[in-house]
Amino acid sequence: MSDDYIPSPSDWVREQVSTIDETGDTRSVSVQDRPVVMLTMRGRRTGALRKVPLMRVEHDGTYAAVASKGGAPEHPVWYGNLLADPTLTLQDGTESWEAVAREIDGAEREEWWERCVAAFPPYAEYQTKTDRLIPVLLLERKDA
């Protein structure tokens, strides 16, 4: 994925993506002093590339993406993008690879939710601020 990138309308997202792109390393930024990964995906409306830094939640080589939007009543835009086209590029540190996103539920979600909250404790508070169940998607290597 390298063409027709549209930067985020959000200042902090745009700034973090720019820093990651300049340094080639997701470790060049953080959120509340915690590590992030960067997802690059296709926008469902524009078909253009979209990039978003998300909290780093990893277990045995599989990553989770938490669609919290800080506990807002609506899902983040990137969540809809991944539902429409689950193929993405995941960058962690200086490494990037193709991954496929899938939303999880039930016991699998419960297990991963605990990992997500351990990686970024504010997720627990975000869940109390919204009536929606915050989606968790697993990002699995495409070649695995």
PDB file of C-alpha atoms in Angstrom:
ATOM      1  CA  MET A   1       0.000   0.000   0.000  1.00  0.00           C
ATOM      2  CA  SER A   2       1.750   3.128  -1.116  1.00  0.00           C
ATOM      3  CA  ASP A   3      -0.547   5.337  -3.181  1.00  0.00           C
ATOM      4  CA  ASP A   4      -3.306   7.934  -2.653  1.00  0.00           C
ATOM      5  CA  TYR A   5      -2.919   8.494   1.094  1.00  0.00           C
ATOM      6  CA  ILE A   6      -5.391  10.893   2.742  1.00  0.00           C
ATOM      7  CA  PRO A   7      -4.220  12.236   6.137  1.00  0.00           C
ATOM      8  CA  SER A   8      -6.564  12.085   9.112  1.00  0.00           C
ATOM      9  CA  PRO A   9      -8.701  15.145   9.889  1.00  0.00           C
ATOM     10  CA  SER A  10      -7.574  14.720  13.523  1.00  0.00           C
ATOM     11  CA  ASP A  11      -4.488  16.832  14.357  1.00  0.00           C
ATOM     12  CA  TRP A  12      -2.955  14.394  16.847  1.00  0.00           C
ATOM     13  CA  VAL A  13      -3.414  11.412  14.503  1.00  0.00           C
ATOM     14  CA  ARG A  14      -1.948  13.340  11.559  1.00  0.00           C
ATOM     15  CA  GLU A  15       1.046  14.448  13.674  1.00  0.00           C
ATOM     16  CA  GLN A  16       1.743  10.947  15.004  1.00  0.00           C
ATOM     17  CA  VAL A  17       1.466   9.369  11.545  1.00  0.00           C
ATOM     18  CA  SER A  18       3.799  12.018  10.140  1.00  0.00           C
ATOM     19  CA  THR A  19       6.369  11.310  12.864  1.00  0.00           C
ATOM     20  CA  ILE A  20       6.133   7.540  12.302  1.00  0.00           C
ATOM     21  CA  ASP A  21       6.501   8.008   8.549  1.00  0.00           C
ATOM     22  CA  GLU A  22       9.506  10.333   9.005  1.00  0.00           C
ATOM     23  CA  THR A  23      11.311   8.047  11.464  1.00  0.00           C
ATOM     24  CA  GLY A  24      10.138   4.721  10.042  1.00  0.00           C
ATOM     25  CA  ASP A  25       9.503   3.591  13.610  1.00  0.00           C
ATOM     26  CA  THR A  26       6.305   3.435  15.688  1.00  0.00           C
ATOM     27  CA  ARG A  27       8.467   3.755  18.805  1.00  0.00           C
ATOM     28  CA  SER A  28       8.971   7.416  17.890  1.00  0.00           C
ATOM     29  CA  VAL A  29       5.505   8.197  19.322  1.00  0.00           C
ATOM     30  CA  SER A  30       3.336   7.015  22.197  1.00  0.00           C
ATOM     31  CA  VAL A  31      -0.070   7.567  23.749  1.00  0.00           C
ATOM     32  CA  GLN A  32       0.033   8.271  27.477  1.00  0.00           C
ATOM     33  CA  ASP A  33       3.601   6.918  27.489  1.00  0.00           C
ATOM     34  CA  ARG A  34       2.476   3.578  26.078  1.00  0.00           C
ATOM     35  CA  PRO A  35       3.580   2.036  22.763  1.00  0.00           C
ATOM     36  CA  VAL A  36       1.541   2.148  19.573  1.00  0.00           C
ATOM     37  CA  VAL A  37       1.385   0.305  16.267  1.00  0.00           C
ATOM     38  CA  MET A  38       0.234   1.823  12.996  1.00  0.00           C
ATOM     39  CA  LEU A  39      -2.497   0.434  10.761  1.00  0.00           C
ATOM     40  CA  THR A  40      -2.700   1.338   7.075  1.00  0.00           C
ATOM     41  CA  MET A  41      -5.985   0.449   5.387  1.00  0.00           C
ATOM     42  CA  ARG A  42      -8.346   1.473   2.602  1.00  0.00           C
ATOM     43  CA  GLY A  43     -11.084   3.959   3.381  1.00  0.00           C
ATOM     44  CA  ARG A  44     -14.485   2.423   2.743  1.00  0.00           C
ATOM     45  CA  ARG A  45     -15.906   5.562   1.124  1.00  0.00           C
ATOM     46  CA  THR A  46     -12.889   6.979  -0.730  1.00  0.00           C
ATOM     47  CA  GLY A  47     -10.853   3.845  -1.433  1.00  0.00           C
ATOM     48  CA  ALA A  48      -7.820   5.933  -0.428  1.00  0.00           C
ATOM     49  CA  LEU A  49      -5.194   4.822   2.069  1.00  0.00           C
ATOM     50  CA  ARG A  50      -5.840   5.779   5.679  1.00  0.00           C
ATOM     51  CA  LYS A  51      -3.362   5.469   8.565  1.00  0.00           C
ATOM     52  CA  VAL A  52      -4.056   5.335  12.273  1.00  0.00           C
ATOM     53  CA  PRO A  53      -1.812   4.763  15.300  1.00  0.00           C
ATOM     54  CA  LEU A  54      -3.424   2.452  17.873  1.00  0.00           C
ATOM     55  CA  MET A  55      -2.354   1.109  21.232  1.00  0.00           C
ATOM     56  CA  ARG A  56       0.027  -1.836  20.974  1.00  0.00           C
ATOM     57  CA  VAL A  57      -1.752  -4.946  22.225  1.00  0.00           C
ATOM     58  CA  GLU A  58       0.122  -8.113  21.225  1.00  0.00           C
ATOM     59  CA  HIS A  59       0.061 -11.743  22.347  1.00  0.00           C
ATOM     60  CA  ASP A  60       2.014 -14.562  20.676  1.00  0.00           C
ATOM     61  CA  GLY A  61       2.410 -12.600  17.442  1.00  0.00           C
ATOM     62  CA  THR A  62      -1.257 -11.654  17.127  1.00  0.00           C
ATOM     63  CA  TYR A  63      -2.336  -8.058  17.680  1.00  0.00           C
ATOM     64  CA  ALA A  64      -5.621  -6.561  18.832  1.00  0.00           C
ATOM     65  CA  ALA A  65      -7.239  -3.334  17.655  1.00  0.00           C
ATOM     66  CA  VAL A  66      -9.668  -1.795  20.150  1.00  0.00           C
ATOM     67  CA  ALA A  67     -12.357   0.421  18.599  1.00  0.00           C
ATOM     68  CA  SER A  68     -12.819   2.496  21.744  1.00  0.00           C
ATOM     69  CA  LYS A  69     -12.814   6.075  20.417  1.00  0.00           C
ATOM     70  CA  GLY A  70     -12.278   7.081  24.050  1.00  0.00           C
ATOM     71  CA  GLY A  71     -15.717   5.766  25.035  1.00  0.00           C
ATOM     72  CA  ALA A  72     -17.611   7.881  22.484  1.00  0.00           C
ATOM     73  CA  PRO A  73     -21.122   6.705  21.553  1.00  0.00           C
ATOM     74  CA  GLU A  74     -20.052   5.914  17.971  1.00  0.00           C
ATOM     75  CA  HIS A  75     -17.357   3.662  16.557  1.00  0.00           C
ATOM     76  CA  PRO A  76     -14.149   5.150  15.140  1.00  0.00           C
ATOM     77  CA  VAL A  77     -14.071   5.496  11.344  1.00  0.00           C
ATOM     78  CA  TRP A  78     -11.201   3.027  11.008  1.00  0.00           C
ATOM     79  CA  TYR A  79     -13.419   0.279  12.463  1.00  0.00           C
ATOM     80  CA  GLY A  80     -15.861   0.603   9.560  1.00  0.00           C
ATOM     81  CA  ASN A  81     -12.954   0.636   7.125  1.00  0.00           C
ATOM     82  CA  LEU A  82     -11.694  -2.702   8.449  1.00  0.00           C
ATOM     83  CA  LEU A  83     -15.163  -4.246   8.367  1.00  0.00           C
ATOM     84  CA  ALA A  84     -15.469  -3.217   4.705  1.00  0.00           C
ATOM     85  CA  ASP A  85     -11.949  -4.403   3.779  1.00  0.00           C
ATOM     86  CA  PRO A  86     -10.147  -6.360   6.511  1.00  0.00           C
ATOM     87  CA  THR A  87      -6.769  -6.435   4.741  1.00  0.00           C
ATOM     88  CA  LEU A  88      -4.284  -3.948   6.185  1.00  0.00           C
ATOM     89  CA  THR A  89      -0.612  -3.252   6.719  1.00  0.00           C
ATOM     90  CA  LEU A  90       0.462  -3.409  10.361  1.00  0.00           C
ATOM     91  CA  GLN A  91       3.635  -1.667  11.521  1.00  0.00           C
ATOM     92  CA  ASP A  92       5.206  -2.396  14.902  1.00  0.00           C
ATOM     93  CA  GLY A  93       8.507  -0.645  15.482  1.00  0.00           C
ATOM     94  CA  THR A  94      10.346  -0.709  12.160  1.00  0.00           C
ATOM     95  CA  GLU A  95       8.700  -3.903  10.882  1.00  0.00           C
ATOM     96  CA  SER A  96       5.612  -3.973   8.648  1.00  0.00           C
ATOM     97  CA  TRP A  97       3.540  -6.851   7.276  1.00  0.00           C
ATOM     98  CA  GLU A  98       0.152  -7.603   5.775  1.00  0.00           C
ATOM     99  CA  ALA A  99      -2.522  -8.642   8.210  1.00  0.00           C
ATOM    100  CA  VAL A 100      -6.214  -9.480   8.162  1.00  0.00           C
ATOM    101  CA  ALA A 101      -8.612  -8.107  10.778  1.00  0.00           C
ATOM    102  CA  ARG A 102     -11.477 -10.085  12.242  1.00  0.00           C
ATOM    103  CA  GLU A 103     -13.871  -8.991  14.945  1.00  0.00           C
ATOM    104  CA  ILE A 104     -14.101 -11.303  17.934  1.00  0.00           C
ATOM    105  CA  ASP A 105     -16.824 -11.970  20.482  1.00  0.00           C
ATOM    106  CA  GLY A 106     -17.769 -14.267  23.338  1.00  0.00           C
ATOM    107  CA  ALA A 107     -15.036 -15.972  25.347  1.00  0.00           C
ATOM    108  CA  GLU A 108     -12.368 -15.025  22.806  1.00  0.00           C
ATOM    109  CA  ARG A 109     -13.244 -11.345  23.210  1.00  0.00           C
ATOM    110  CA  GLU A 110     -13.285 -11.641  27.018  1.00  0.00           C
ATOM    111  CA  GLU A 111      -9.791 -13.145  27.005  1.00  0.00           C
ATOM    112  CA  TRP A 112      -8.470 -10.457  24.662  1.00  0.00           C
ATOM    113  CA  TRP A 113     -10.298  -7.646  26.489  1.00  0.00           C
ATOM    114  CA  GLU A 114      -8.277  -8.486  29.600  1.00  0.00           C
ATOM    115  CA  ARG A 115      -5.073  -8.241  27.541  1.00  0.00           C
ATOM    116  CA  CYS A 116      -6.219  -4.948  26.040  1.00  0.00           C
ATOM    117  CA  VAL A 117      -6.953  -3.414  29.441  1.00  0.00           C
ATOM    118  CA  ALA A 118      -3.612  -4.684  30.764  1.00  0.00           C
ATOM    119  CA  ALA A 119      -1.852  -2.965  27.845  1.00  0.00           C
ATOM    120  CA  PHE A 120      -3.875   0.268  28.195  1.00  0.00           C
ATOM    121  CA  PRO A 121      -5.897   0.511  31.453  1.00  0.00           C
ATOM    122  CA  PRO A 122      -8.068   3.473  30.290  1.00  0.00           C
ATOM    123  CA  TYR A 123      -9.973   1.028  28.034  1.00  0.00           C
ATOM    124  CA  ALA A 124     -11.872  -0.175  31.133  1.00  0.00           C
ATOM    125  CA  GLU A 125     -13.039   3.376  31.856  1.00  0.00           C
ATOM    126  CA  TYR A 126     -13.906   3.982  28.198  1.00  0.00           C
ATOM    127  CA  GLN A 127     -16.263   0.999  28.295  1.00  0.00           C
ATOM    128  CA  THR A 128     -18.158   2.532  31.248  1.00  0.00           C
ATOM    129  CA  LYS A 129     -18.640   5.786  29.291  1.00  0.00           C
ATOM    130  CA  THR A 130     -20.561   4.210  26.395  1.00  0.00           C
ATOM    131  CA  ASP A 131     -23.601   1.992  25.904  1.00  0.00           C
ATOM    132  CA  ARG A 132     -21.973   0.166  22.981  1.00  0.00           C
ATOM    133  CA  LEU A 133     -19.793  -2.875  23.518  1.00  0.00           C
ATOM    134  CA  ILE A 134     -16.373  -1.679  22.401  1.00  0.00           C
ATOM    135  CA  PRO A 135     -15.321  -3.879  19.464  1.00  0.00           C
ATOM    136  CA  VAL A 136     -12.068  -5.815  19.549  1.00  0.00           C
ATOM    137  CA  LEU A 137     -10.539  -7.001  16.296  1.00  0.00           C
ATOM    138  CA  LEU A 138      -7.647  -9.411  15.977  1.00  0.00           C
ATOM    139  CA  LEU A 139      -4.988  -8.522  13.423  1.00  0.00           C
ATOM    140  CA  GLU A 140      -3.447 -11.737  12.176  1.00  0.00           C
ATOM    141  CA  ARG A 141      -0.511 -12.074   9.781  1.00  0.00           C
ATOM    142  CA  LYS A 142      -1.786 -12.770   6.289  1.00  0.00           C
ATOM    143  CA  ASP A 143       0.978 -15.319   5.602  1.00  0.00           C
ATOM    144  CA  ALA A 144       0.488 -17.190   8.886  1.00  0.00           C
TER     145      ALA A 144
END
